[in-house]
Amino acid sequence: IDMQKPKIFQIVVMGVFAVLIIFGFLGFSGKLPLPTSSKDINYGEVVLWGSIPSATMQTLISNNLRDDKSVSIKYVYKRAETLNRDFTEALASGKGPDIMLLAQDEIVKNLDKFSPISYQTVLERDFKNTFIEEGEMFLRPDGVLALPFTIDPIVMYWNRDIFTSALIPSPPAFWADFYDLVPKITTRDKNGNITRSLVSFGEYRNVSHAKEIISILMMQAGSPIVESKNGTFAAALTISSKVATGNPVITAMRFYTEFSKSDKDSYSWNRSLPESRSMFDAGDLAIYFGYASEYQLIKQSNPHLNFDVTVVPQVGRTAKKLTFGRVLGIAIVAASKNPAGAFKAASLLSGKDVVSGISTLLGLPPVRRDLITVRPTDAVSSVFYDSALISHGWYDPSVSETDQLFMTMFDNVTTGRSSMEQALSVAHSSLAKLLGSY
C-alpha cells in the first residue's frame, strides 16, 4: 500500500489553510483590502460638507483616496459661521449633503439630522481603542453619531523674551504659580495704565476664547458643564461639594476674576485693553491661551515674536490633566440618498492614512490613538500631541447663546451686580432652559 499519498494530501491541505490564515490576518489588520463581495462594489458619489478650506480637503482626497475606486467624495466648503444655517436650509429643500464634518459643539442642536452607526457595525470597544477620549462625545445610546476626524486642543502660548527679561526660566505649570508672576511681569505707566500684562484673565469681552478658558477651569474643578445621561442632556454648571472650601466651580471663577481687580497684587487685565490675541501678537502679553491651529497664524502675524508653546496649566500634580479641545467627526446625514456610500466614505476618512494626512496638512495632532503614540521629534508638535490626549469638551446647545450666557455671568460678577453664587445659579438655570429646547 502506498502511504505517501495521504501524507502529500495532508501537507497540501495544511498549506492551503496556512495561506488562508495569513490572508485573513493581513485583511483584518488593514495590510490588505478585504473584498466586500465577489466583485468590488461601487458606491457612486458622496457629497461631504465642512468648514475646512477646499484646497486642503482636495489635496487630502487626491493624495490619500485617489486609488480607491469604491466611492467618489465631492467636498463642498461652507463657512463655519453659516454652516448650520446652510445645512438646515439645504435639508428643507431636499438638497443636503450625504456626510458632514460635525463639531462637538454642534451635536445637541443637530441630533435628529444624523443617522448613528449601530454598535453592531462599529463596536464601542473598538471605537474607544481607536480614537482619543474626546472622540467619545460622539457615542450615543443608539450608536456612533460621528467618526472622529480632527482634534484642535487649547494650548498655552508664552512670550520667551518677556519671561527671560523677568529672569523667569520657564512658564507656569500650575494655576497657583500665576499669582507670584504678576508683580514680576505686569507693568504700568505713571497713570496706572497696564502697558505689559502677564495674562488676560478676569474680563470676558476682550479675552480671545474666554468661554474655552473658563470651561477648562470649570472642568478641571470637576464640573462637566453639561451632563449626558442615557442620551439626555442636563445642565451641570453648579456642582454640590462636601469639600470644606466650598463649591470648586466658584473657586475656579474666583481665580479667573482675581486678575481684573485693580486693588489686588494679581491685577493684570481690564476691559480697556486690546483683545488678548492682538496684544500677544504685539509682544505685550506674556501668556496667551489659544488653539493649536493658531500657531502658524501667530508666526505669520509677527515673524519677530519670540514665543513658545506648552500644555495648559493644571490644578495640581495629582489632579486629572485636562484641556479644552474642538473635535470634528464625520457624521452620516439621515436624509442621505446614498447611506451605504456615506458609511463607506466616513470609514475611509477616519482611517489611519487619511487622519495622518489631514493632521499633517493642518499642522494638528491626530485624533487616532495608533498615530498619537508615535511621538513627533519637534517640540511644538509634541505639546500638541500631549494636549490632544487630555482634550475634553462639553455638549454646547448653542455656541452664540452660551457665549452670551457666560459673558453676562462674568459681567455681573466683575461689575458687582451679583455675587458669584447668584451669577452661577442664574447661568445654570439659563443653560438648563437652553438644553430643554432641544
XYZ file of C-alpha atoms in Angstrom:
438
model
C 0.000 0.000 0.000
C 1.326 3.469 -0.924
C 1.412 5.503 2.357
C 2.797 8.621 0.646
C -0.477 9.841 -0.933
C -2.336 10.698 2.320
C 0.788 12.475 3.611
C 1.069 14.577 0.463
C -2.670 15.352 0.655
C -2.359 16.444 4.315
C 0.607 18.695 3.512
C -1.286 20.347 0.641
C -4.424 20.928 2.802
C -2.333 22.338 5.686
C -0.515 24.613 3.235
C -3.796 25.970 1.858
C -5.083 26.632 5.410
C -1.856 28.420 6.323
C -2.155 30.704 3.303
C -5.814 31.462 4.103
C -4.947 32.304 7.740
C -2.167 34.673 6.630
C -4.513 36.395 4.148
C -7.206 36.675 6.800
C -4.804 38.269 9.277
C -3.468 40.718 6.701
C -7.004 41.688 5.754
C -8.213 42.381 9.283
C -5.008 44.213 10.256
C -5.525 46.581 7.351
C -2.473 45.401 5.387
C -4.658 44.012 2.597
C -8.068 45.185 1.421
C -10.763 42.595 2.106
C -13.258 42.213 -0.736
C -16.795 43.060 0.325
C -18.270 40.598 -2.144
C -17.320 38.527 -5.141
C -16.831 41.771 -7.031
C -15.985 45.184 -5.593
C -18.950 47.480 -5.026
C -19.003 50.997 -6.444
C -20.994 53.283 -4.144
C -21.031 56.257 -6.500
C -20.672 59.905 -5.455
C -20.910 61.072 -1.845
C -21.195 64.795 -1.019
C -19.288 65.991 2.067
C -19.793 69.416 3.669
C -17.351 71.049 6.070
C -15.576 74.252 7.107
C -12.018 73.044 6.400
C -10.635 75.027 3.392
C -11.376 73.460 -0.005
C -7.741 73.339 -1.133
C -6.772 71.348 1.999
C -9.559 68.790 1.557
C -8.972 68.438 -2.196
C -5.264 67.766 -1.515
C -6.200 65.214 1.144
C -8.675 63.368 -1.084
C -6.344 63.292 -4.108
C -3.311 62.264 -2.007
C -4.968 59.556 0.055
C -8.084 58.336 -1.732
C -7.073 58.607 -5.390
C -6.664 54.820 -5.754
C -9.923 53.944 -4.004
C -12.484 53.215 -6.700
C -15.326 52.230 -4.343
C -16.605 55.746 -3.699
C -16.127 59.267 -5.072
C -16.100 62.032 -2.438
C -17.169 65.511 -3.550
C -16.218 68.142 -0.963
C -18.225 71.353 -0.551
C -16.706 74.101 1.625
C -19.022 76.079 3.900
C -18.100 78.985 6.183
C -18.143 77.895 9.828
C -20.411 80.845 10.752
C -23.139 79.845 8.288
C -22.638 76.052 8.094
C -25.564 75.209 10.402
C -27.975 77.590 8.709
C -26.948 76.417 5.211
C -27.330 72.798 6.324
C -30.843 73.321 7.745
C -31.957 75.194 4.586
C -30.477 72.524 2.289
C -32.261 69.745 4.191
C -35.557 71.622 3.932
C -35.194 71.801 0.149
C -34.011 68.192 -0.161
C -30.524 69.144 -1.331
C -28.407 68.352 1.723
C -25.052 66.536 1.775
C -24.558 62.812 2.472
C -21.956 63.336 5.186
C -20.845 66.354 7.192
C -17.928 67.405 9.401
C -19.640 67.809 12.772
C -18.024 69.585 15.750
C -18.740 68.565 19.343
C -20.469 71.909 19.989
C -22.968 71.197 17.170
C -24.140 67.792 18.446
C -27.071 68.887 20.636
C -28.885 71.046 18.069
C -28.339 68.559 15.207
C -29.064 65.181 16.837
C -32.166 64.472 14.749
C -30.411 65.293 11.461
C -27.880 62.432 11.540
C -28.017 58.624 11.429
C -25.960 56.945 14.162
C -23.831 53.965 13.104
C -25.036 50.946 15.091
C -22.783 49.268 17.662
C -23.138 46.047 15.624
C -21.282 47.798 12.788
C -18.760 49.722 14.902
C -18.142 48.109 18.296
C -17.984 50.591 21.186
C -14.812 48.919 22.495
C -13.133 49.206 19.060
C -14.130 52.878 18.857
C -12.590 53.642 22.284
C -9.417 51.736 21.385
C -9.107 53.601 18.065
C -9.819 57.241 18.957
C -8.697 59.652 21.697
C -11.005 60.199 24.665
C -12.731 63.360 23.477
C -13.960 61.436 20.436
C -16.266 59.571 22.821
C -18.530 62.629 22.803
C -19.890 61.109 19.569
C -21.041 57.939 21.352
C -24.818 57.845 21.821
C -27.081 55.166 23.341
C -28.220 54.119 19.850
C -24.800 54.123 18.172
C -21.892 56.247 16.922
C -23.027 59.706 15.800
C -19.743 60.527 14.005
C -16.306 59.032 13.375
C -13.563 61.396 14.703
C -11.547 63.240 12.044
C -9.548 66.108 13.634
C -8.744 67.483 17.100
C -7.685 71.073 17.855
C -6.703 71.481 21.536
C -6.281 74.684 23.547
C -2.615 75.204 24.479
C -0.668 77.901 26.344
C 1.469 80.256 24.254
C 4.143 82.208 26.139
C 6.463 85.066 25.213
C 10.053 83.918 25.810
C 11.542 87.429 25.767
C 9.182 88.692 28.491
C 9.957 85.708 30.744
C 13.706 85.996 30.120
C 13.688 89.740 30.880
C 11.976 88.965 34.208
C 14.638 86.270 34.864
C 11.982 83.535 34.885
C 13.317 80.364 33.208
C 10.048 78.619 32.327
C 6.279 79.193 32.091
C 3.943 78.159 34.938
C 2.738 74.540 35.061
C 0.087 75.155 37.743
C -2.539 77.891 38.144
C -1.346 78.765 41.659
C 2.019 79.873 40.194
C 0.336 82.793 38.371
C -0.070 84.957 41.491
C 3.709 85.250 42.077
C 4.372 86.056 38.426
C 2.125 89.141 38.138
C 4.386 91.599 40.067
C 7.420 90.348 38.116
C 5.865 90.720 34.665
C 2.876 93.108 34.583
C 3.990 96.737 34.158
C 2.033 100.005 34.389
C 2.750 103.575 33.305
C 2.739 106.599 35.676
C -1.037 106.903 35.298
C -1.521 103.286 36.358
C -2.425 102.016 32.888
C -1.275 98.453 32.102
C 1.395 98.526 29.373
C 2.506 94.889 29.650
C 0.382 92.087 31.080
C 1.028 88.581 32.407
C -2.353 87.097 31.490
C -5.717 88.213 30.090
C -7.960 86.852 32.856
C -10.899 88.454 34.632
C -12.854 90.111 31.834
C -14.769 88.404 29.020
C -15.349 90.766 26.095
C -11.684 91.382 25.168
C -10.401 87.892 26.002
C -9.979 85.604 22.982
C -11.529 82.178 23.692
C -12.844 83.331 27.095
C -15.512 80.609 27.057
C -12.919 77.879 26.394
C -10.611 79.190 29.164
C -13.464 79.288 31.687
C -14.560 75.827 30.516
C -11.047 74.484 31.245
C -11.076 75.964 34.764
C -14.565 74.616 35.475
C -13.889 71.143 34.040
C -10.605 70.934 35.954
C -12.617 71.830 39.076
C -14.869 68.824 38.426
C -17.873 70.259 36.570
C -18.808 68.636 33.219
C -20.815 71.860 32.489
C -23.388 69.695 30.656
C -24.062 66.093 31.655
C -25.188 63.378 29.277
C -27.083 60.546 30.959
C -28.691 57.843 28.789
C -28.612 60.293 25.893
C -30.370 63.113 27.791
C -28.536 66.389 28.358
C -28.697 68.268 31.662
C -27.044 71.477 32.894
C -24.244 70.796 35.406
C -22.623 74.200 35.895
C -23.097 74.078 39.643
C -21.775 71.014 41.443
C -22.616 70.254 45.045
C -19.485 69.644 47.042
C -18.771 68.324 50.510
C -15.313 69.922 50.387
C -14.781 72.331 53.281
C -13.565 75.079 50.925
C -16.970 75.189 49.218
C -18.024 74.778 45.590
C -14.908 74.146 43.430
C -16.580 75.854 40.439
C -16.878 79.059 42.495
C -13.174 78.672 43.377
C -12.380 78.423 39.637
C -14.468 81.531 38.877
C -12.852 83.446 41.729
C -9.386 82.578 40.389
C -10.283 83.844 36.916
C -11.665 87.168 38.180
C -8.731 87.902 40.563
C -6.628 89.252 37.670
C -9.025 92.094 36.816
C -9.283 93.555 40.343
C -7.289 96.798 40.359
C -6.829 96.762 44.145
C -5.151 93.324 44.145
C -1.483 92.356 43.611
C -2.735 89.961 40.935
C -4.159 92.849 38.819
C -3.119 92.226 35.210
C -6.086 92.901 32.910
C -9.005 95.252 32.289
C -11.627 95.789 29.615
C -9.930 98.892 28.124
C -7.002 96.778 26.830
C -6.896 95.435 23.257
C -8.134 91.910 22.505
C -5.762 89.380 24.086
C -4.682 87.714 20.827
C -3.646 91.028 19.221
C -1.841 92.083 22.430
C 0.115 88.803 22.398
C 0.944 89.233 18.689
C 2.256 92.739 19.512
C 4.559 91.311 22.207
C 2.800 92.972 25.187
C 1.099 89.910 26.695
C 3.231 87.223 28.368
C 0.724 84.331 28.240
C -2.000 83.626 25.690
C -4.422 80.707 25.573
C -5.339 79.662 22.044
C -5.940 76.707 19.763
C -3.073 74.653 18.349
C -4.285 75.748 14.891
C -3.307 79.349 15.737
C 0.421 78.561 15.951
C 1.185 79.345 12.287
C -1.140 82.384 12.303
C 0.756 83.923 15.254
C 4.077 83.302 13.454
C 2.748 84.975 10.317
C 1.268 87.893 12.261
C 4.616 88.764 13.877
C 7.637 86.877 12.455
C 9.902 88.537 15.079
C 7.877 87.362 18.086
C 9.978 85.023 20.232
C 7.328 82.673 21.610
C 6.869 79.044 22.545
C 4.008 76.727 23.425
C 3.261 74.383 26.338
C 0.403 72.339 27.810
C -2.292 74.319 29.656
C -1.589 74.629 33.437
C -3.307 72.199 35.795
C -4.746 72.392 39.322
C -2.056 70.167 40.863
C 0.228 67.211 40.250
C -2.336 64.609 41.285
C -5.407 66.131 39.587
C -6.683 64.686 36.301
C -4.938 66.508 33.438
C -7.355 68.338 31.174
C -7.626 70.968 28.449
C -10.408 72.024 26.082
C -10.412 70.619 22.556
C -12.521 71.077 19.448
C -13.134 67.712 17.803
C -14.577 67.234 14.311
C -16.236 63.986 13.285
C -17.689 62.622 10.047
C -21.437 62.211 10.535
C -23.871 60.481 8.173
C -26.843 62.682 7.238
C -30.166 60.943 7.934
C -31.667 62.300 4.701
C -28.784 60.982 2.542
C -29.969 59.217 -0.616
C -26.796 57.099 -0.544
C -26.423 55.827 3.066
C -24.209 52.857 2.120
C -21.857 55.164 0.204
C -21.941 57.670 3.075
C -20.822 54.977 5.557
C -18.077 53.801 3.178
C -16.793 57.387 2.763
C -16.927 58.047 6.547
C -14.955 54.821 7.182
C -12.298 55.814 4.644
C -11.980 59.365 6.008
C -11.492 58.152 9.588
C -8.862 55.587 8.537
C -5.227 55.739 9.617
C -3.695 57.129 6.399
C -6.331 59.831 5.875
C -6.267 61.007 9.513
C -2.466 61.152 9.316
C -2.772 63.146 6.074
C -5.227 65.754 7.422
C -3.146 66.151 10.608
C -0.069 66.941 8.526
C -1.939 69.343 6.225
C -3.497 71.277 9.142
C -0.481 71.074 11.484
C -2.678 69.437 14.140
C -2.249 66.313 16.295
C -4.011 63.162 15.026
C -7.305 62.022 16.522
C -6.349 58.308 16.371
C -4.519 56.511 19.192
C -2.338 54.421 16.847
C -0.953 57.659 15.347
C -0.661 59.713 18.532
C 1.537 57.065 20.183
C 4.256 57.744 17.569
C 5.992 60.699 19.202
C 6.917 63.642 16.946
C 10.514 64.886 17.082
C 9.798 68.621 17.133
C 8.962 70.307 20.457
C 5.831 72.139 19.253
C 4.117 69.041 17.847
C 4.846 67.043 20.992
C 2.964 69.679 23.052
C 0.032 69.435 20.610
C 0.051 65.604 20.894
C 0.070 65.729 24.717
C -2.750 68.290 24.682
C -4.854 66.166 22.305
C -4.658 63.213 24.690
C -6.062 65.273 27.586
C -8.645 67.184 25.494
C -12.251 67.350 26.667
C -15.313 69.255 25.556
C -18.928 69.697 26.602
C -22.304 69.450 24.880
C -22.904 73.078 23.941
C -26.558 73.593 22.883
C -25.871 76.868 21.047
C -22.409 78.413 20.647
C -23.655 82.013 20.376
C -26.248 81.776 23.141
C -23.916 80.132 25.688
C -21.266 82.725 24.806
C -23.778 85.424 25.761
C -24.720 83.469 28.889
C -21.081 83.207 30.065
C -20.426 86.880 29.235
C -23.439 88.003 31.269
C -22.335 85.816 34.177
C -18.871 87.396 34.333
C -20.096 90.944 33.610
C -22.473 90.662 36.573
C -19.637 89.457 38.819
C -16.954 91.969 37.756
C -19.331 94.944 37.953
C -20.596 93.791 41.370
C -24.214 93.442 40.191
C -24.389 89.968 41.699
C -22.340 87.543 43.773
C -20.575 84.615 42.157
C -23.073 82.175 43.663
C -26.009 84.181 42.259
C -24.396 84.632 38.823
C -23.553 80.921 38.586
C -27.053 79.905 39.664
C -28.653 82.166 37.020
C -26.261 80.827 34.326
C -27.080 77.247 35.355
C -30.828 77.913 35.010
C -30.334 79.625 31.633
C -28.248 76.695 30.389
C -30.905 74.215 31.574
C -33.578 76.211 29.695
C -31.451 76.211 26.505
C -30.888 72.445 26.716
C -34.601 71.939 27.357
C -35.451 73.495 23.980
C -33.692 70.627 22.130
